[in-house]
Amino acid sequence: MHMELAKTRAESPPTVGAVEVVGLDKAYGKNMVLRDVNLEMPEGEVLSIIGPSGAGKSTFLRCLNYLEVPTAGTITIGNTTVDAGARPSRASLDHLRRVTGMVFQSFNLFPHLTVLENISLPQIKVLKRSRDEAHEISRNLLSRVGLDAKSGEHPSRLSGGQQQRIAIARALALSPKVMLFDEPTSALDPELGLEVLAVMRDLADEGMTMIVVTHEMNFARDVSDRVMVMADGGVLEVGPSDQIMTQPSHERTRKFLRAVLDR
Amino acid sequence: MTFFDQWITWLPQLSPGLTVSLSLTGLCLVFGMPFGLVLALMIEGKIVPLRIVALLFVEIGRGAPALVLLYLLYFGFPEGGIVLSAFTTAVISLSWTTGAYSSELFRAGLAAVPRGQREAATTSGLTGWPGFRYIILPQALRISTPPLASLAVTIFQTTSLAFVIAVPELMSKAYELGSYTFEYLGVFVLTSILYGAITVAALALVRLGERRLSRHL
């Protein structure tokens, strides 16, 4: 799909830091749902987060753009650093969200707007692009996700897979430094999931930095550079995808992988 | 003289009243609904004094029967040195009632917008006013429109209460007509048909609009 746009990934590991998370905690009252999560990612890396449900994968992802407010720790994305202990300013949160693009499990397209408006409105209101410029960028993004023919439709007329591809285009329209995916295919039929995964694969090939919470083990193995395994609010292990998927060092990881791969 | 002939001679005498009723309704909606939206936003907002003021307006507007509120303002304004026509007093009083009831419907609409929409707006950079104005409010209004339209019909019927403070609306014209024809029953049957016809027609329009609005949801 759209291979003409896909550049081959750089062979040598990139060196610029894109994401750095230090000592991230999140508690609901006395209930610690995230405990001392640390992460360092170079630019252009694709990281998959796997693990049993209730592990804190989505919560961790949602802390990165402050949809969930962490209790402690610092998050650095690009040149924006937010310290959870210091009550971050509204401007720094806006900036954190500006440099991250978010794709939700349930798509969350704006139902009252057409596909073109869904992708254009944030550009016009947030980046102050002109209507014409925004529409042109939106049309380019739509053809990148293979949906140029749907620009005038409302989301309710589209399949889940199409909606999710548009959600990806909407996030890309703000030129984020990092794309966050929260189980992007979990609400989709396997077949529709494939078209979303193909778009994500293209994006990875183009060098986008991506963090993907997923249950798609093939994607984790084949597309991502590294895999992070979470359980009970903490990180069990992080490592190159091949190693984690074939020779994990934790028994807990082995048990989890057996359970999902044997299905 | 048959039934119908009688009605046809009465209609021209009732129609100025109907015009007053309809314009009273129109004005109450024009002022009351935006007032209701503002009240809803004040209640949902974070500024405590504004929230208290808004709650006061809503609870009085819903707590006091529309008739009692009419009397309160009609006799209260002159006490405070404010002299207004009966019609203006009715507009203010019924707008208050409209605002109080509609604010609850606006709040229900706002609460019914899925959380994912706020999150998607936030992550798209549409925080604060733009997110509210372009993402949340349009969806909330669509959800609130059918019950708001039903409220509008109820308000039309409620305008008949303005009769008690001598606003020359449909009800008062009917009473007038009854008092010199002594055909009270016939006059009020015709009056109720007029109220009923407009109500039924308006509700049919509401149903039509409801289907249109839910197209994309």
PDB file of N, CA and C in Angstrom, chain A residues 64-150:
ATOM      1  N   LEU A  64       1.463  10.413  28.506  1.00  0.00           N
ATOM      2  CA  LEU A  64       2.462  11.093  27.685  1.00  0.00           C
ATOM      3  C   LEU A  64       1.914  12.393  27.092  1.00  0.00           C
ATOM      4  N   ASN A  65       0.601  12.453  26.820  1.00  0.00           N
ATOM      5  CA  ASN A  65       0.042  13.729  26.348  1.00  0.00           C
ATOM      6  C   ASN A  65      -0.910  14.340  27.385  1.00  0.00           C
ATOM      7  N   TYR A  66      -0.777  13.854  28.608  1.00  0.00           N
ATOM      8  CA  TYR A  66      -1.535  14.430  29.723  1.00  0.00           C
ATOM      9  C   TYR A  66      -3.044  14.290  29.592  1.00  0.00           C
ATOM     10  N   LEU A  67      -3.516  13.264  28.886  1.00  0.00           N
ATOM     11  CA  LEU A  67      -4.941  12.938  28.978  1.00  0.00           C
ATOM     12  C   LEU A  67      -5.196  12.369  30.361  1.00  0.00           C
ATOM     13  N   GLU A  68      -4.177  11.682  30.883  1.00  0.00           N
ATOM     14  CA  GLU A  68      -4.172  11.299  32.299  1.00  0.00           C
ATOM     15  C   GLU A  68      -3.052  12.097  32.950  1.00  0.00           C
ATOM     16  N   VAL A  69      -3.310  12.590  34.135  1.00  0.00           N
ATOM     17  CA  VAL A  69      -2.301  13.396  34.806  1.00  0.00           C
ATOM     18  C   VAL A  69      -1.443  12.496  35.684  1.00  0.00           C
ATOM     19  N   PRO A  70      -0.160  12.375  35.364  1.00  0.00           N
ATOM     20  CA  PRO A  70       0.705  11.529  36.183  1.00  0.00           C
ATOM     21  C   PRO A  70       0.920  12.150  37.560  1.00  0.00           C
ATOM     22  N   THR A  71       1.272  11.316  38.509  1.00  0.00           N
ATOM     23  CA  THR A  71       1.465  11.797  39.872  1.00  0.00           C
ATOM     24  C   THR A  71       2.891  12.295  40.084  1.00  0.00           C
ATOM     25  N   ALA A  72       3.827  11.656  39.402  1.00  0.00           N
ATOM     26  CA  ALA A  72       5.233  12.078  39.526  1.00  0.00           C
ATOM     27  C   ALA A  72       5.985  11.689  38.269  1.00  0.00           C
ATOM     28  N   GLY A  73       7.142  12.319  38.083  1.00  0.00           N
ATOM     29  CA  GLY A  73       7.974  11.986  36.934  1.00  0.00           C
ATOM     30  C   GLY A  73       8.042  13.117  35.925  1.00  0.00           C
ATOM     31  N   THR A  74       8.975  12.995  34.967  1.00  0.00           N
ATOM     32  CA  THR A  74       9.065  14.007  33.924  1.00  0.00           C
ATOM     33  C   THR A  74       8.911  13.338  32.556  1.00  0.00           C
ATOM     34  N   ILE A  75       8.333  14.117  31.647  1.00  0.00           N
ATOM     35  CA  ILE A  75       8.132  13.653  30.278  1.00  0.00           C
ATOM     36  C   ILE A  75       8.788  14.669  29.363  1.00  0.00           C
ATOM     37  N   THR A  76       9.697  14.217  28.524  1.00  0.00           N
ATOM     38  CA  THR A  76      10.301  15.107  27.539  1.00  0.00           C
ATOM     39  C   THR A  76       9.985  14.575  26.153  1.00  0.00           C
ATOM     40  N   ILE A  77       9.370  15.425  25.344  1.00  0.00           N
ATOM     41  CA  ILE A  77       9.125  15.056  23.953  1.00  0.00           C
ATOM     42  C   ILE A  77       9.634  16.198  23.100  1.00  0.00           C
ATOM     43  N   GLY A  78      10.565  15.889  22.178  1.00  0.00           N
ATOM     44  CA  GLY A  78      11.225  16.946  21.420  1.00  0.00           C
ATOM     45  C   GLY A  78      11.910  17.866  22.413  1.00  0.00           C
ATOM     46  N   ASN A  79      11.601  19.174  22.344  1.00  0.00           N
ATOM     47  CA  ASN A  79      12.248  20.079  23.300  1.00  0.00           C
ATOM     48  C   ASN A  79      11.286  20.577  24.385  1.00  0.00           C
ATOM     49  N   THR A  80      10.218  19.820  24.602  1.00  0.00           N
ATOM     50  CA  THR A  80       9.268  20.173  25.655  1.00  0.00           C
ATOM     51  C   THR A  80       9.415  19.217  26.821  1.00  0.00           C
ATOM     52  N   THR A  81       9.635  19.761  28.001  1.00  0.00           N
ATOM     53  CA  THR A  81       9.705  18.917  29.183  1.00  0.00           C
ATOM     54  C   THR A  81       8.595  19.321  30.145  1.00  0.00           C
ATOM     55  N   VAL A  82       7.886  18.319  30.642  1.00  0.00           N
ATOM     56  CA  VAL A  82       6.819  18.570  31.604  1.00  0.00           C
ATOM     57  C   VAL A  82       7.133  17.771  32.867  1.00  0.00           C
ATOM     58  N   ASP A  83       7.133  18.473  33.987  1.00  0.00           N
ATOM     59  CA  ASP A  83       7.424  17.832  35.264  1.00  0.00           C
ATOM     60  C   ASP A  83       6.127  17.682  36.047  1.00  0.00           C
ATOM     61  N   ALA A  84       5.713  16.432  36.255  1.00  0.00           N
ATOM     62  CA  ALA A  84       4.422  16.181  36.897  1.00  0.00           C
ATOM     63  C   ALA A  84       4.392  16.715  38.322  1.00  0.00           C
ATOM     64  N   GLY A  85       5.559  16.816  38.953  1.00  0.00           N
ATOM     65  CA  GLY A  85       5.586  17.289  40.329  1.00  0.00           C
ATOM     66  C   GLY A  85       5.379  18.786  40.455  1.00  0.00           C
ATOM     67  N   ALA A  86       5.529  19.528  39.341  1.00  0.00           N
ATOM     68  CA  ALA A  86       5.562  20.992  39.423  1.00  0.00           C
ATOM     69  C   ALA A  86       4.340  21.693  38.810  1.00  0.00           C
ATOM     70  N   ARG A  87       3.197  21.022  38.797  1.00  0.00           N
ATOM     71  CA  ARG A  87       1.993  21.628  38.208  1.00  0.00           C
ATOM     72  C   ARG A  87       2.284  22.356  36.890  1.00  0.00           C
ATOM     73  N   PRO A  88       2.406  21.607  35.792  1.00  0.00           N
ATOM     74  CA  PRO A  88       2.787  22.203  34.512  1.00  0.00           C
ATOM     75  C   PRO A  88       1.799  23.283  34.045  1.00  0.00           C
ATOM     76  N   SER A  89       2.335  24.290  33.367  1.00  0.00           N
ATOM     77  CA  SER A  89       1.477  25.373  32.893  1.00  0.00           C
ATOM     78  C   SER A  89       0.641  24.887  31.712  1.00  0.00           C
ATOM     79  N   ARG A  90      -0.445  25.617  31.488  1.00  0.00           N
ATOM     80  CA  ARG A  90      -1.344  25.307  30.371  1.00  0.00           C
ATOM     81  C   ARG A  90      -0.586  25.339  29.056  1.00  0.00           C
ATOM     82  N   ALA A  91       0.334  26.300  28.926  1.00  0.00           N
ATOM     83  CA  ALA A  91       1.079  26.452  27.674  1.00  0.00           C
ATOM     84  C   ALA A  91       1.976  25.240  27.426  1.00  0.00           C
ATOM     85  N   SER A  92       2.608  24.731  28.500  1.00  0.00           N
ATOM     86  CA  SER A  92       3.500  23.602  28.278  1.00  0.00           C
ATOM     87  C   SER A  92       2.704  22.336  27.945  1.00  0.00           C
ATOM     88  N   LEU A  93       1.488  22.224  28.510  1.00  0.00           N
ATOM     89  CA  LEU A  93       0.648  21.081  28.157  1.00  0.00           C
ATOM     90  C   LEU A  93       0.174  21.188  26.712  1.00  0.00           C
ATOM     91  N   ASP A  94      -0.228  22.414  26.309  1.00  0.00           N
ATOM     92  CA  ASP A  94      -0.627  22.617  24.919  1.00  0.00           C
ATOM     93  C   ASP A  94       0.504  22.206  23.995  1.00  0.00           C
ATOM     94  N   HIS A  95       1.722  22.573  24.412  1.00  0.00           N
ATOM     95  CA  HIS A  95       2.870  22.269  23.572  1.00  0.00           C
ATOM     96  C   HIS A  95       3.137  20.768  23.508  1.00  0.00           C
ATOM     97  N   LEU A  96       3.010  20.115  24.661  1.00  0.00           N
ATOM     98  CA  LEU A  96       3.189  18.664  24.709  1.00  0.00           C
ATOM     99  C   LEU A  96       2.200  17.976  23.761  1.00  0.00           C
ATOM    100  N   ARG A  97       0.966  18.492  23.741  1.00  0.00           N
ATOM    101  CA  ARG A  97      -0.054  17.884  22.884  1.00  0.00           C
ATOM    102  C   ARG A  97       0.159  18.233  21.424  1.00  0.00           C
ATOM    103  N   ARG A  98       0.794  19.402  21.211  1.00  0.00           N
ATOM    104  CA  ARG A  98       1.070  19.821  19.831  1.00  0.00           C
ATOM    105  C   ARG A  98       2.095  18.896  19.179  1.00  0.00           C
ATOM    106  N   VAL A  99       3.060  18.421  19.971  1.00  0.00           N
ATOM    107  CA  VAL A  99       4.123  17.597  19.382  1.00  0.00           C
ATOM    108  C   VAL A  99       3.784  16.107  19.399  1.00  0.00           C
ATOM    109  N   THR A 100       2.624  15.745  19.984  1.00  0.00           N
ATOM    110  CA  THR A 100       2.209  14.346  19.943  1.00  0.00           C
ATOM    111  C   THR A 100       0.912  14.224  19.156  1.00  0.00           C
ATOM    112  N   GLY A 101       0.803  13.174  18.375  1.00  0.00           N
ATOM    113  CA  GLY A 101      -0.458  12.873  17.687  1.00  0.00           C
ATOM    114  C   GLY A 101      -1.041  11.645  18.337  1.00  0.00           C
ATOM    115  N   MET A 102      -2.379  11.638  18.529  1.00  0.00           N
ATOM    116  CA  MET A 102      -2.991  10.529  19.264  1.00  0.00           C
ATOM    117  C   MET A 102      -4.009   9.822  18.389  1.00  0.00           C
ATOM    118  N   VAL A 103      -3.935   8.484  18.388  1.00  0.00           N
ATOM    119  CA  VAL A 103      -4.939   7.678  17.689  1.00  0.00           C
ATOM    120  C   VAL A 103      -5.591   6.767  18.728  1.00  0.00           C
ATOM    121  N   PHE A 104      -6.923   6.860  18.823  1.00  0.00           N
ATOM    122  CA  PHE A 104      -7.657   6.153  19.868  1.00  0.00           C
ATOM    123  C   PHE A 104      -8.204   4.814  19.364  1.00  0.00           C
ATOM    124  N   GLN A 105      -8.463   3.942  20.320  1.00  0.00           N
ATOM    125  CA  GLN A 105      -9.084   2.665  19.979  1.00  0.00           C
ATOM    126  C   GLN A 105     -10.436   2.887  19.302  1.00  0.00           C
ATOM    127  N   SER A 106     -11.197   3.875  19.793  1.00  0.00           N
ATOM    128  CA  SER A 106     -12.545   4.089  19.261  1.00  0.00           C
ATOM    129  C   SER A 106     -12.588   5.233  18.251  1.00  0.00           C
ATOM    130  N   PHE A 107     -11.497   5.501  17.582  1.00  0.00           N
ATOM    131  CA  PHE A 107     -11.366   6.478  16.495  1.00  0.00           C
ATOM    132  C   PHE A 107     -11.604   7.918  16.944  1.00  0.00           C
ATOM    133  N   ASN A 108     -12.806   8.150  17.548  1.00  0.00           N
ATOM    134  CA  ASN A 108     -13.173   9.492  18.027  1.00  0.00           C
ATOM    135  C   ASN A 108     -13.095  10.567  16.950  1.00  0.00           C
ATOM    136  N   LEU A 109     -13.535  10.222  15.743  1.00  0.00           N
ATOM    137  CA  LEU A 109     -13.676  11.281  14.741  1.00  0.00           C
ATOM    138  C   LEU A 109     -14.828  12.172  15.165  1.00  0.00           C
ATOM    139  N   PHE A 110     -14.845  13.411  14.648  1.00  0.00           N
ATOM    140  CA  PHE A 110     -15.919  14.332  15.003  1.00  0.00           C
ATOM    141  C   PHE A 110     -17.130  14.040  14.106  1.00  0.00           C
ATOM    142  N   PRO A 111     -18.220  13.506  14.680  1.00  0.00           N
ATOM    143  CA  PRO A 111     -19.298  12.971  13.842  1.00  0.00           C
ATOM    144  C   PRO A 111     -20.058  14.047  13.062  1.00  0.00           C
ATOM    145  N   HIS A 112     -20.001  15.290  13.556  1.00  0.00           N
ATOM    146  CA  HIS A 112     -20.795  16.340  12.901  1.00  0.00           C
ATOM    147  C   HIS A 112     -20.033  16.993  11.759  1.00  0.00           C
ATOM    148  N   LEU A 113     -18.785  16.599  11.546  1.00  0.00           N
ATOM    149  CA  LEU A 113     -17.985  17.208  10.488  1.00  0.00           C
ATOM    150  C   LEU A 113     -17.697  16.180   9.395  1.00  0.00           C
ATOM    151  N   THR A 114     -17.491  16.676   8.171  1.00  0.00           N
ATOM    152  CA  THR A 114     -17.107  15.761   7.097  1.00  0.00           C
ATOM    153  C   THR A 114     -15.669  15.314   7.330  1.00  0.00           C
ATOM    154  N   VAL A 115     -15.273  14.309   6.554  1.00  0.00           N
ATOM    155  CA  VAL A 115     -13.911  13.797   6.648  1.00  0.00           C
ATOM    156  C   VAL A 115     -12.896  14.923   6.432  1.00  0.00           C
ATOM    157  N   LEU A 116     -13.144  15.727   5.389  1.00  0.00           N
ATOM    158  CA  LEU A 116     -12.201  16.807   5.086  1.00  0.00           C
ATOM    159  C   LEU A 116     -12.144  17.816   6.246  1.00  0.00           C
ATOM    160  N   GLU A 117     -13.318  18.127   6.815  1.00  0.00           N
ATOM    161  CA  GLU A 117     -13.363  19.090   7.925  1.00  0.00           C
ATOM    162  C   GLU A 117     -12.697  18.517   9.180  1.00  0.00           C
ATOM    163  N   ASN A 118     -12.873  17.208   9.395  1.00  0.00           N
ATOM    164  CA  ASN A 118     -12.231  16.565  10.543  1.00  0.00           C
ATOM    165  C   ASN A 118     -10.726  16.804  10.530  1.00  0.00           C
ATOM    166  N   ILE A 119     -10.138  16.682   9.339  1.00  0.00           N
ATOM    167  CA  ILE A 119      -8.680  16.807   9.240  1.00  0.00           C
ATOM    168  C   ILE A 119      -8.263  18.272   9.171  1.00  0.00           C
ATOM    169  N   SER A 120      -9.137  19.116   8.621  1.00  0.00           N
ATOM    170  CA  SER A 120      -8.762  20.515   8.391  1.00  0.00           C
ATOM    171  C   SER A 120      -8.994  21.419   9.594  1.00  0.00           C
ATOM    172  N   LEU A 121     -10.070  21.167  10.354  1.00  0.00           N
ATOM    173  CA  LEU A 121     -10.435  22.091  11.436  1.00  0.00           C
ATOM    174  C   LEU A 121      -9.300  22.352  12.428  1.00  0.00           C
ATOM    175  N   PRO A 122      -8.623  21.283  12.928  1.00  0.00           N
ATOM    176  CA  PRO A 122      -7.518  21.573  13.855  1.00  0.00           C
ATOM    177  C   PRO A 122      -6.402  22.387  13.210  1.00  0.00           C
ATOM    178  N   GLN A 123      -6.148  22.150  11.923  1.00  0.00           N
ATOM    179  CA  GLN A 123      -5.101  22.923  11.244  1.00  0.00           C
ATOM    180  C   GLN A 123      -5.475  24.400  11.189  1.00  0.00           C
ATOM    181  N   ILE A 124      -6.766  24.648  10.892  1.00  0.00           N
ATOM    182  CA  ILE A 124      -7.212  26.041  10.733  1.00  0.00           C
ATOM    183  C   ILE A 124      -7.231  26.747  12.091  1.00  0.00           C
ATOM    184  N   LYS A 125      -7.760  26.048  13.109  1.00  0.00           N
ATOM    185  CA  LYS A 125      -7.937  26.698  14.412  1.00  0.00           C
ATOM    186  C   LYS A 125      -6.663  26.690  15.257  1.00  0.00           C
ATOM    187  N   VAL A 126      -5.856  25.640  15.118  1.00  0.00           N
ATOM    188  CA  VAL A 126      -4.694  25.538  15.994  1.00  0.00           C
ATOM    189  C   VAL A 126      -3.433  26.074  15.320  1.00  0.00           C
ATOM    190  N   LEU A 127      -3.221  25.659  14.067  1.00  0.00           N
ATOM    191  CA  LEU A 127      -2.004  26.107  13.374  1.00  0.00           C
ATOM    192  C   LEU A 127      -2.239  27.374  12.567  1.00  0.00           C
ATOM    193  N   LYS A 128      -3.491  27.862  12.557  1.00  0.00           N
ATOM    194  CA  LYS A 128      -3.856  29.098  11.844  1.00  0.00           C
ATOM    195  C   LYS A 128      -3.536  29.023  10.347  1.00  0.00           C
ATOM    196  N   ARG A 129      -3.629  27.810   9.809  1.00  0.00           N
ATOM    197  CA  ARG A 129      -3.464  27.703   8.364  1.00  0.00           C
ATOM    198  C   ARG A 129      -4.712  28.242   7.682  1.00  0.00           C
ATOM    199  N   SER A 130      -4.546  28.722   6.454  1.00  0.00           N
ATOM    200  CA  SER A 130      -5.714  29.194   5.712  1.00  0.00           C
ATOM    201  C   SER A 130      -6.549  27.974   5.326  1.00  0.00           C
ATOM    202  N   ARG A 131      -7.831  28.234   5.037  1.00  0.00           N
ATOM    203  CA  ARG A 131      -8.734  27.143   4.683  1.00  0.00           C
ATOM    204  C   ARG A 131      -8.198  26.360   3.479  1.00  0.00           C
ATOM    205  N   ASP A 132      -7.758  27.108   2.448  1.00  0.00           N
ATOM    206  CA  ASP A 132      -7.278  26.443   1.228  1.00  0.00           C
ATOM    207  C   ASP A 132      -6.049  25.580   1.513  1.00  0.00           C
ATOM    208  N   GLU A 133      -5.116  26.151   2.260  1.00  0.00           N
ATOM    209  CA  GLU A 133      -3.897  25.420   2.579  1.00  0.00           C
ATOM    210  C   GLU A 133      -4.230  24.149   3.368  1.00  0.00           C
ATOM    211  N   ALA A 134      -5.104  24.313   4.383  1.00  0.00           N
ATOM    212  CA  ALA A 134      -5.480  23.168   5.218  1.00  0.00           C
ATOM    213  C   ALA A 134      -6.144  22.089   4.371  1.00  0.00           C
ATOM    214  N   HIS A 135      -7.036  22.519   3.477  1.00  0.00           N
ATOM    215  CA  HIS A 135      -7.727  21.528   2.643  1.00  0.00           C
ATOM    216  C   HIS A 135      -6.749  20.786   1.740  1.00  0.00           C
ATOM    217  N   GLU A 136      -5.779  21.511   1.230  1.00  0.00           N
ATOM    218  CA  GLU A 136      -4.804  20.859   0.349  1.00  0.00           C
ATOM    219  C   GLU A 136      -3.993  19.818   1.132  1.00  0.00           C
ATOM    220  N   ILE A 137      -3.540  20.220   2.315  1.00  0.00           N
ATOM    221  CA  ILE A 137      -2.780  19.281   3.154  1.00  0.00           C
ATOM    222  C   ILE A 137      -3.646  18.079   3.518  1.00  0.00           C
ATOM    223  N   SER A 138      -4.927  18.350   3.836  1.00  0.00           N
ATOM    224  CA  SER A 138      -5.834  17.259   4.195  1.00  0.00           C
ATOM    225  C   SER A 138      -6.012  16.295   3.034  1.00  0.00           C
ATOM    226  N   ARG A 139      -6.159  16.856   1.828  1.00  0.00           N
ATOM    227  CA  ARG A 139      -6.354  15.973   0.662  1.00  0.00           C
ATOM    228  C   ARG A 139      -5.121  15.103   0.437  1.00  0.00           C
ATOM    229  N   ASN A 140      -3.941  15.682   0.619  1.00  0.00           N
ATOM    230  CA  ASN A 140      -2.713  14.890   0.478  1.00  0.00           C
ATOM    231  C   ASN A 140      -2.675  13.756   1.492  1.00  0.00           C
ATOM    232  N   LEU A 141      -3.049  14.088   2.742  1.00  0.00           N
ATOM    233  CA  LEU A 141      -3.047  13.064   3.790  1.00  0.00           C
ATOM    234  C   LEU A 141      -4.073  11.987   3.486  1.00  0.00           C
ATOM    235  N   LEU A 142      -5.225  12.408   2.955  1.00  0.00           N
ATOM    236  CA  LEU A 142      -6.262  11.432   2.632  1.00  0.00           C
ATOM    237  C   LEU A 142      -5.780  10.468   1.560  1.00  0.00           C
ATOM    238  N   SER A 143      -5.039  10.975   0.581  1.00  0.00           N
ATOM    239  CA  SER A 143      -4.569  10.050  -0.447  1.00  0.00           C
ATOM    240  C   SER A 143      -3.463   9.167   0.128  1.00  0.00           C
ATOM    241  N   ARG A 144      -2.739   9.697   1.112  1.00  0.00           N
ATOM    242  CA  ARG A 144      -1.717   8.879   1.747  1.00  0.00           C
ATOM    243  C   ARG A 144      -2.329   7.695   2.486  1.00  0.00           C
ATOM    244  N   VAL A 145      -3.520   7.885   3.090  1.00  0.00           N
ATOM    245  CA  VAL A 145      -4.171   6.758   3.767  1.00  0.00           C
ATOM    246  C   VAL A 145      -5.179   6.068   2.846  1.00  0.00           C
ATOM    247  N   GLY A 146      -5.147   6.439   1.561  1.00  0.00           N
ATOM    248  CA  GLY A 146      -5.956   5.747   0.559  1.00  0.00           C
ATOM    249  C   GLY A 146      -7.430   6.069   0.585  1.00  0.00           C
ATOM    250  N   LEU A 147      -7.788   7.277   1.034  1.00  0.00           N
ATOM    251  CA  LEU A 147      -9.210   7.598   1.162  1.00  0.00           C
ATOM    252  C   LEU A 147      -9.575   8.936   0.513  1.00  0.00           C
ATOM    253  N   ASP A 148      -8.904   9.301  -0.565  1.00  0.00           N
ATOM    254  CA  ASP A 148      -9.199  10.602  -1.186  1.00  0.00           C
ATOM    255  C   ASP A 148     -10.659  10.699  -1.631  1.00  0.00           C
ATOM    256  N   ALA A 149     -11.266   9.541  -1.933  1.00  0.00           N
ATOM    257  CA  ALA A 149     -12.639   9.583  -2.463  1.00  0.00           C
ATOM    258  C   ALA A 149     -13.666   9.901  -1.381  1.00  0.00           C
ATOM    259  N   LYS A 150     -13.260   9.867  -0.113  1.00  0.00           N
ATOM    260  CA  LYS A 150     -14.239   9.991   0.967  1.00  0.00           C
ATOM    261  C   LYS A 150     -14.275  11.375   1.613  1.00  0.00           C
TER     262      LYS A 150
END
